[in-house]
Coordinates of C-alpha atoms in Angstrom, one line a residue:
M1 CA 0.0 0.0 0.0
K2 CA 2.8 2.4 0.6
L3 CA 4.4 1.6 -2.6
N4 CA 1.2 2.4 -4.6
T5 CA 0.8 5.7 -2.8
E6 CA 4.2 6.8 -3.8
V7 CA 3.6 5.8 -7.4
S8 CA 0.5 7.8 -7.5
D9 CA 2.2 10.8 -6.1
V10 CA 4.8 10.6 -8.8
K11 CA 2.1 10.5 -11.6
T12 CA 0.5 13.5 -10.1
L13 CA 3.7 15.4 -10.2
D14 CA 4.4 14.4 -13.8
H15 CA 1.0 15.7 -15.1
G16 CA 1.2 19.0 -13.2
A17 CA 4.7 20.0 -14.6
P18 CA 3.7 20.5 -18.3
E19 CA 0.6 22.6 -17.4
R20 CA 2.7 25.0 -15.3
S21 CA 5.2 25.5 -18.1
T22 CA 2.5 26.3 -20.8
R23 CA 0.9 28.9 -18.6
S24 CA 4.3 30.5 -18.0
Q25 CA 5.0 30.7 -21.7
M26 CA 1.6 32.4 -22.4
K27 CA 2.3 35.0 -19.7
R28 CA 5.7 35.7 -21.3
T29 CA 4.2 36.1 -24.8
R30 CA 1.5 38.6 -23.5
A31 CA 4.2 40.5 -21.8
A32 CA 6.3 40.7 -25.0
N33 CA 3.3 41.8 -27.0
Q34 CA 2.5 44.5 -24.5
R35 CA 6.1 45.8 -24.8
L36 CA 5.9 46.0 -28.9
P37 CA 5.9 49.8 -29.8
K38 CA 3.2 51.3 -32.2
W39 CA 5.8 52.5 -34.8
A40 CA 6.4 48.9 -35.6
Y41 CA 2.8 48.4 -36.6
L42 CA 3.1 51.5 -38.9
L43 CA 6.3 50.2 -40.4
F44 CA 4.7 46.9 -41.1
I45 CA 1.8 48.6 -42.9
I46 CA 4.1 50.8 -45.0
L47 CA 6.2 47.7 -46.0
A48 CA 3.0 45.8 -47.0
A49 CA 1.8 48.7 -49.1
F50 CA 5.1 49.1 -50.9
V51 CA 5.2 45.4 -51.7
S52 CA 1.7 45.5 -53.0
Y53 CA 2.5 48.5 -55.2
R54 CA 5.5 46.8 -56.7
I55 CA 3.5 43.7 -57.4
L56 CA 0.8 45.8 -59.2
Q57 CA 3.4 47.7 -61.1
H58 CA 5.1 44.5 -62.3
R59 CA 1.7 43.1 -63.4
A60 CA 0.9 46.3 -65.3
A61 CA 4.3 46.1 -67.1
E62 CA 3.5 42.5 -68.0
I63 CA 0.1 43.4 -69.4
K64 CA 1.6 46.3 -71.4
T65 CA 4.2 44.1 -72.9
A66 CA 1.6 41.5 -73.7
Q67 CA -0.7 44.1 -75.6
A68 CA -1.6 43.3 -79.2
P69 CA 0.4 45.1 -82.0
A70 CA -0.9 48.2 -83.7
R71 CA -4.1 47.5 -85.7
P72 CA -3.9 48.1 -89.5
V73 CA -6.5 50.6 -90.7
T74 CA -7.1 52.9 -93.7
V75 CA -7.5 56.5 -93.0
A76 CA -8.5 59.7 -94.8
K77 CA -8.5 63.4 -94.0
A78 CA -11.7 65.4 -93.5
I79 CA -12.0 67.9 -96.4
T80 CA -14.1 71.0 -97.0
K81 CA -16.1 71.5 -100.2
D82 CA -19.2 73.3 -101.4
V83 CA -21.9 70.7 -101.8
P84 CA -25.6 70.7 -102.8
I85 CA -28.7 70.4 -100.6
Y86 CA -30.9 68.1 -102.7
L87 CA -33.7 65.6 -102.9
D88 CA -33.2 62.4 -104.9
E89 CA -36.2 61.2 -106.9
I90 CA -37.2 58.9 -109.7
G91 CA -38.7 60.4 -112.8
T92 CA -39.4 60.0 -116.5
C93 CA -38.5 62.0 -119.6
A94 CA -41.0 63.7 -121.8
A95 CA -40.7 65.2 -125.2
Y96 CA -40.3 69.0 -125.2
E97 CA -42.7 69.2 -128.2
T98 CA -45.1 66.6 -129.6
V99 CA -46.9 67.2 -133.0
Q100 CA -49.3 64.8 -134.7
L101 CA -49.3 65.7 -138.4
Q102 CA -52.9 65.8 -139.7
A103 CA -53.8 66.2 -143.4
Q104 CA -55.6 69.6 -143.9
V105 CA -56.9 68.7 -147.4
S106 CA -58.3 65.6 -148.9
G107 CA -56.4 63.7 -151.5
K108 CA -54.0 60.9 -152.4
I109 CA -50.5 60.7 -151.0
I110 CA -48.1 60.7 -154.0
S111 CA -44.7 60.8 -152.2
R112 CA -43.0 60.4 -148.8
Q113 CA -39.7 62.3 -148.2
F114 CA -38.5 60.8 -144.8
Q115 CA -37.4 57.6 -143.2
D116 CA -39.2 56.4 -140.1
G117 CA -37.3 57.3 -136.9
S118 CA -35.1 59.9 -138.6
D119 CA -34.3 63.4 -137.3
V120 CA -35.9 66.2 -139.2
K121 CA -35.7 70.0 -139.0
K122 CA -38.4 72.6 -139.2
G123 CA -39.6 73.0 -142.8
D124 CA -38.3 69.6 -144.1
P125 CA -40.8 68.0 -146.5
L126 CA -42.5 64.8 -145.2
F127 CA -45.6 64.0 -147.4
T128 CA -47.0 65.3 -150.7
I129 CA -50.7 65.1 -151.4
D130 CA -51.7 65.1 -155.1
P131 CA -51.7 68.9 -155.7
R132 CA -53.2 69.0 -159.2
P133 CA -56.9 69.5 -158.2
Y134 CA -55.9 72.3 -155.9
Q135 CA -53.6 73.8 -158.5
A136 CA -56.5 74.0 -161.0
V137 CA -58.7 75.7 -158.4
L138 CA -55.9 78.2 -157.7
D139 CA -55.5 78.9 -161.4
Q140 CA -59.2 79.5 -161.8
A141 CA -59.3 81.7 -158.7
K142 CA -56.4 83.8 -160.0
A143 CA -58.0 84.2 -163.4
Q144 CA -61.2 85.4 -161.7
A145 CA -59.3 87.7 -159.5
A146 CA -57.5 89.2 -162.5
L147 CA -60.8 89.7 -164.3
D148 CA -62.4 91.3 -161.3
Q149 CA -59.4 93.7 -160.9
V150 CA -59.8 94.8 -164.6
T151 CA -63.5 95.3 -164.1
L152 CA -62.8 97.3 -160.9
K153 CA -60.4 99.5 -162.8
R154 CA -62.9 100.2 -165.5
Q155 CA -65.6 101.0 -162.9
E156 CA -63.2 103.4 -161.3
D157 CA -62.8 105.3 -164.6
L158 CA -66.5 105.4 -165.2
R159 CA -67.2 106.5 -161.6
A160 CA -64.7 109.3 -162.0
R161 CA -66.8 110.6 -165.1
K162 CA -70.0 109.9 -163.1
V163 CA -71.3 107.6 -165.7
I164 CA -72.2 104.7 -163.3
S165 CA -74.0 104.6 -160.0
Q166 CA -72.3 104.2 -156.6
Q167 CA -74.0 100.8 -156.3
D168 CA -72.3 99.4 -159.4
Y169 CA -68.9 100.7 -158.2
D170 CA -69.4 99.1 -154.8
T171 CA -70.3 95.8 -156.4
A172 CA -67.2 95.8 -158.5
V173 CA -65.0 96.5 -155.4
A174 CA -66.7 93.6 -153.5
N175 CA -66.2 91.2 -156.5
A176 CA -62.5 92.1 -156.7
Q177 CA -62.0 91.5 -153.0
K178 CA -63.9 88.3 -153.1
S179 CA -62.0 86.9 -156.0
Q180 CA -58.7 87.9 -154.3
A181 CA -59.7 86.0 -151.2
A182 CA -60.7 83.0 -153.2
A183 CA -57.3 83.0 -154.8
E184 CA -55.6 83.2 -151.4
A185 CA -57.7 80.3 -150.1
A186 CA -56.9 78.2 -153.1
Q187 CA -53.2 79.0 -152.5
I188 CA -53.5 77.9 -148.9
N189 CA -55.1 74.6 -149.9
L190 CA -52.4 74.0 -152.5
D191 CA -49.7 74.6 -149.8
Y192 CA -51.4 72.1 -147.6
C193 CA -50.6 69.4 -150.2
Y194 CA -47.0 69.8 -149.3
I195 CA -46.8 68.6 -145.7
K196 CA -43.7 69.8 -143.9
S197 CA -42.2 69.4 -140.4
P198 CA -43.4 72.2 -138.1
I199 CA -40.6 71.6 -135.5
N200 CA -37.1 70.2 -135.1
G201 CA -37.4 66.6 -133.8
R202 CA -37.6 63.0 -134.6
V203 CA -40.4 61.3 -136.5
G204 CA -42.0 58.1 -135.4
L205 CA -43.5 55.3 -137.3
R206 CA -45.7 56.5 -140.2
N207 CA -49.4 55.5 -140.2
V208 CA -50.0 55.8 -144.0
D209 CA -48.1 54.9 -147.2
V210 CA -48.0 56.4 -150.6
G211 CA -51.3 55.8 -152.4
N212 CA -53.5 56.2 -149.4
L213 CA -56.4 58.7 -149.4
V214 CA -56.2 61.1 -146.5
G215 CA -58.1 64.0 -145.3
P216 CA -58.9 66.1 -142.2
S217 CA -61.0 63.3 -140.7
T218 CA -58.4 60.5 -141.1
P219 CA -55.9 59.5 -138.3
P220 CA -52.6 61.4 -138.0
L221 CA -50.1 60.7 -140.6
V222 CA -47.1 60.6 -138.3
T223 CA -46.0 61.9 -134.9
I224 CA -42.9 64.1 -134.4
Q225 CA -41.3 64.7 -131.0
G226 CA -38.9 67.4 -130.1
L227 CA -36.0 65.8 -128.1
D228 CA -33.7 68.8 -127.6
P229 CA -34.2 70.1 -125.0
I230 CA -36.2 67.4 -123.1
Y231 CA -38.5 67.5 -120.1
T232 CA -37.8 65.6 -116.9
D233 CA -41.0 64.8 -114.9
F234 CA -40.9 63.7 -111.3
T235 CA -42.7 64.2 -108.0
V236 CA -41.8 65.6 -104.6
A237 CA -43.4 64.1 -101.4
E238 CA -45.7 66.2 -99.4
N239 CA -43.4 66.0 -96.4
D240 CA -40.6 67.6 -98.4
L241 CA -42.7 70.6 -99.5
P242 CA -41.5 72.9 -96.6
L243 CA -37.9 72.4 -97.6
V244 CA -38.7 73.0 -101.3
R245 CA -40.7 76.1 -100.6
K246 CA -37.8 77.4 -98.5
Y247 CA -35.4 77.5 -101.5
L248 CA -37.9 77.8 -104.3
G249 CA -37.1 80.8 -106.6
G250 CA -33.5 80.8 -105.4
P251 CA -30.5 81.1 -107.9
N252 CA -29.2 77.6 -107.1
V253 CA -32.4 75.6 -107.8
K254 CA -31.5 73.1 -110.5
V255 CA -32.7 69.7 -111.8
K256 CA -29.9 67.1 -112.4
T257 CA -30.9 64.1 -114.6
Y258 CA -28.9 60.9 -115.1
L259 CA -29.3 57.2 -115.8
A260 CA -29.1 54.5 -113.1
D261 CA -26.3 52.6 -114.9
G262 CA -24.1 55.7 -115.2
S263 CA -23.9 55.4 -119.0
I264 CA -24.3 59.1 -119.6
T265 CA -22.8 62.2 -118.0
P266 CA -25.4 63.7 -115.6
R267 CA -27.3 66.6 -117.2
M268 CA -27.9 69.8 -115.3
G269 CA -31.1 71.6 -116.2
D270 CA -33.5 74.2 -114.9
L271 CA -36.7 74.0 -113.0
Y272 CA -39.5 74.5 -115.5
F273 CA -42.7 73.9 -113.6
I274 CA -44.0 72.9 -110.2
D275 CA -47.7 72.1 -109.7
N276 CA -49.9 74.3 -107.5
A277 CA -51.6 71.4 -105.6
V278 CA -50.9 68.1 -103.9
Q279 CA -52.3 65.0 -105.7
P280 CA -54.8 63.6 -103.3
G281 CA -54.2 59.9 -104.1
S282 CA -50.4 59.9 -103.8
G283 CA -49.6 62.9 -101.5
T284 CA -47.0 64.2 -104.0
V285 CA -46.5 67.3 -106.1
K286 CA -45.7 67.2 -109.8
V287 CA -42.4 68.9 -110.8
R288 CA -40.9 69.3 -114.3
G289 CA -37.4 70.3 -115.3
V290 CA -36.0 71.1 -118.7
T291 CA -32.6 69.7 -119.8
A292 CA -30.4 70.0 -122.8
N293 CA -30.3 66.8 -124.9
A294 CA -28.3 67.6 -128.0
D295 CA -26.9 64.0 -128.3
R296 CA -30.4 62.5 -127.9
A297 CA -29.2 60.3 -125.0
L298 CA -32.5 60.8 -123.1
W299 CA -35.7 59.6 -124.7
P300 CA -39.3 60.3 -123.9
S301 CA -40.9 58.0 -121.3
E302 CA -37.5 56.7 -120.2
F303 CA -37.0 56.2 -116.5
V304 CA -34.3 58.4 -115.0
L305 CA -32.8 59.4 -111.7
V306 CA -33.3 63.0 -110.7
R307 CA -31.5 65.1 -108.2
F308 CA -33.5 68.1 -107.3
I309 CA -30.9 70.6 -106.1
L310 CA -32.3 73.3 -103.8
D311 CA -29.2 75.2 -102.7
M312 CA -25.4 75.0 -102.1
L313 CA -23.9 74.3 -98.7
K314 CA -20.7 76.3 -98.4
N315 CA -17.5 74.9 -96.9
A316 CA -19.1 71.6 -95.7
T317 CA -16.9 69.1 -93.9
L318 CA -16.8 65.7 -95.7
V319 CA -15.4 62.3 -94.9
P320 CA -15.8 58.9 -96.7
S321 CA -19.2 57.4 -95.8
Q322 CA -17.5 54.2 -94.5
A323 CA -15.9 56.2 -91.8
V324 CA -19.2 56.8 -90.0
Q325 CA -20.3 53.9 -87.8
V326 CA -23.4 53.5 -85.7
S327 CA -23.7 52.3 -82.1
Q328 CA -26.4 52.3 -79.5
S329 CA -25.3 55.9 -78.6
G330 CA -25.6 57.0 -82.2
P331 CA -23.3 57.7 -85.1
F332 CA -19.5 58.0 -84.4
V333 CA -16.1 58.1 -86.1
F334 CA -12.6 57.1 -84.9
V335 CA -10.2 60.1 -85.1
V336 CA -6.5 59.3 -85.4
K337 CA -4.4 61.4 -83.0
P338 CA -0.8 62.4 -83.7
D339 CA 0.5 59.5 -81.6
N340 CA -1.4 57.0 -83.8
T341 CA -4.0 56.3 -81.2
V342 CA -7.7 56.6 -81.9
E343 CA -10.3 58.7 -80.2
L344 CA -14.1 58.0 -80.5
R345 CA -16.1 61.0 -81.6
A346 CA -19.9 61.3 -81.8
V347 CA -20.9 63.0 -85.0
K348 CA -24.0 64.2 -86.8
P349 CA -23.9 63.0 -90.4
G350 CA -25.7 64.9 -93.2
Q351 CA -26.4 64.1 -96.8
R352 CA -24.3 61.8 -98.8
Q353 CA -22.5 63.4 -101.8
D354 CA -20.9 62.2 -105.0
G355 CA -17.7 60.3 -104.7
D356 CA -18.9 58.2 -101.7
L357 CA -18.6 61.2 -99.3
V358 CA -20.9 62.2 -96.5
V359 CA -21.3 65.6 -94.8
L360 CA -20.5 65.8 -91.1
E361 CA -22.4 68.7 -89.4
N362 CA -20.3 68.4 -86.2
G363 CA -17.8 66.3 -84.4
V364 CA -14.8 66.5 -86.8
K365 CA -12.8 69.5 -88.0
P366 CA -11.4 69.9 -91.5
G367 CA -7.9 68.3 -91.8
E368 CA -8.4 65.7 -89.0
T369 CA -7.7 62.1 -89.9
V370 CA -10.5 59.6 -89.5
V371 CA -10.5 55.8 -89.8
V372 CA -12.3 54.5 -92.9
T373 CA -11.9 50.8 -92.6
G374 CA -10.9 48.5 -89.8
Q375 CA -13.1 49.9 -87.0
L376 CA -14.3 46.6 -85.7
A377 CA -11.0 45.8 -84.0
L378 CA -10.7 49.3 -82.4
S379 CA -11.5 50.8 -79.1
P380 CA -10.7 54.3 -77.7
G381 CA -7.0 54.6 -77.1
A382 CA -6.0 51.7 -79.3
K383 CA -2.8 51.9 -81.3
V384 CA -3.2 51.8 -85.1
A385 CA -1.0 51.5 -88.2
P386 CA -2.7 53.9 -90.6
Q387 CA -2.6 53.4 -94.4
P388 CA -4.1 55.9 -96.9
Y389 CA -7.6 55.1 -98.1
A390 CA -8.1 54.7 -101.9
A391 CA -11.3 56.4 -102.7
Q392 CA -13.6 54.6 -105.1
T393 CA -14.3 56.5 -108.3
P394 CA -17.9 57.1 -109.5
Q395 CA -17.2 54.8 -112.5
Q396 CA -16.1 52.0 -110.2
S397 CA -19.2 52.5 -108.1
A398 CA -21.4 52.3 -111.1
G399 CA -19.6 49.2 -112.4
S400 CA -20.0 47.4 -109.0
K401 CA -23.7 48.2 -108.9
G402 CA -24.1 46.9 -112.4
A403 CA -22.3 43.7 -111.5
M404 CA -24.7 43.2 -108.6

């Protein structure tokens, strides 16, 4: 029993020794922490911030070195130019003059002096109606007129000697006048036998041949249309009337006519007529221009494109139309800065002009460089490798449209 008690005491002493040493270590640690000065905490914070800054700077350098190379783009400079304010419409041509030749006297056609579809001038002979009956009537009328003139002379002599009455003298004067009028009428009918062109123009397909009997009641012999100048007929929408009225009567109002395939040089003409009412069914107003057509390139009833020029816009800023892009915020362009980085600019585009250009009302100054192609890979601040943009000529544009 004594032995067991001693062993038990030894175990108790062995378990109590580690517990006392752990408590003493914790007390020493608390004492050491209480003795740590505040400037050490501040130093630790500064060192941590410096290390974080260096890490971020290193990562930024890595990102910068890993950036993509400069994007290849084509660029063009914004230019200034006087451009028109216009409306584009579709129209048709109409003959400046149209004459349907009608026989004025009855008779048989004995000759034709033209070829169908040929150009004729005013006074050129076209048909000849048998003139012999009318020549005979003219000769008879002239003979009667000569006889009445002799009778009148004799009556004047007798009247001077007071041999005849005033009534006989008046009758002689009336007969002379009547016969003279009959001779003139016969001459007119004879002249009607020789049908001539009343205008400069082009004849159509004849309706009668030599040997046909014609007269005032028969259909027209042939139709002649004047082609130089020529009319251009088109319409203007009711919504555009305020703009048209604003410039109507101005010195710059013109009508430009051309074909869709670009086969002829556009013709500049003058405004000839604008209707005084809106058509109820279509809500449009009829307009007519007159254009020179010496080469007969424009034909009546031919469909044409019409540019109704209202005024000229002075010193407008223009860029290639491809430079203008559209986003959710509206139209914009990329402007190339001197360091070959791009800047996004919101713009207000105006009308497109010839040569694939578009007017910019604001956002870009003349002389600034804009990106024309390659915008999809760009963002503000991106580096670019600019190349000059090769503008497409109007002939190339027309050719590409024709190929489509």
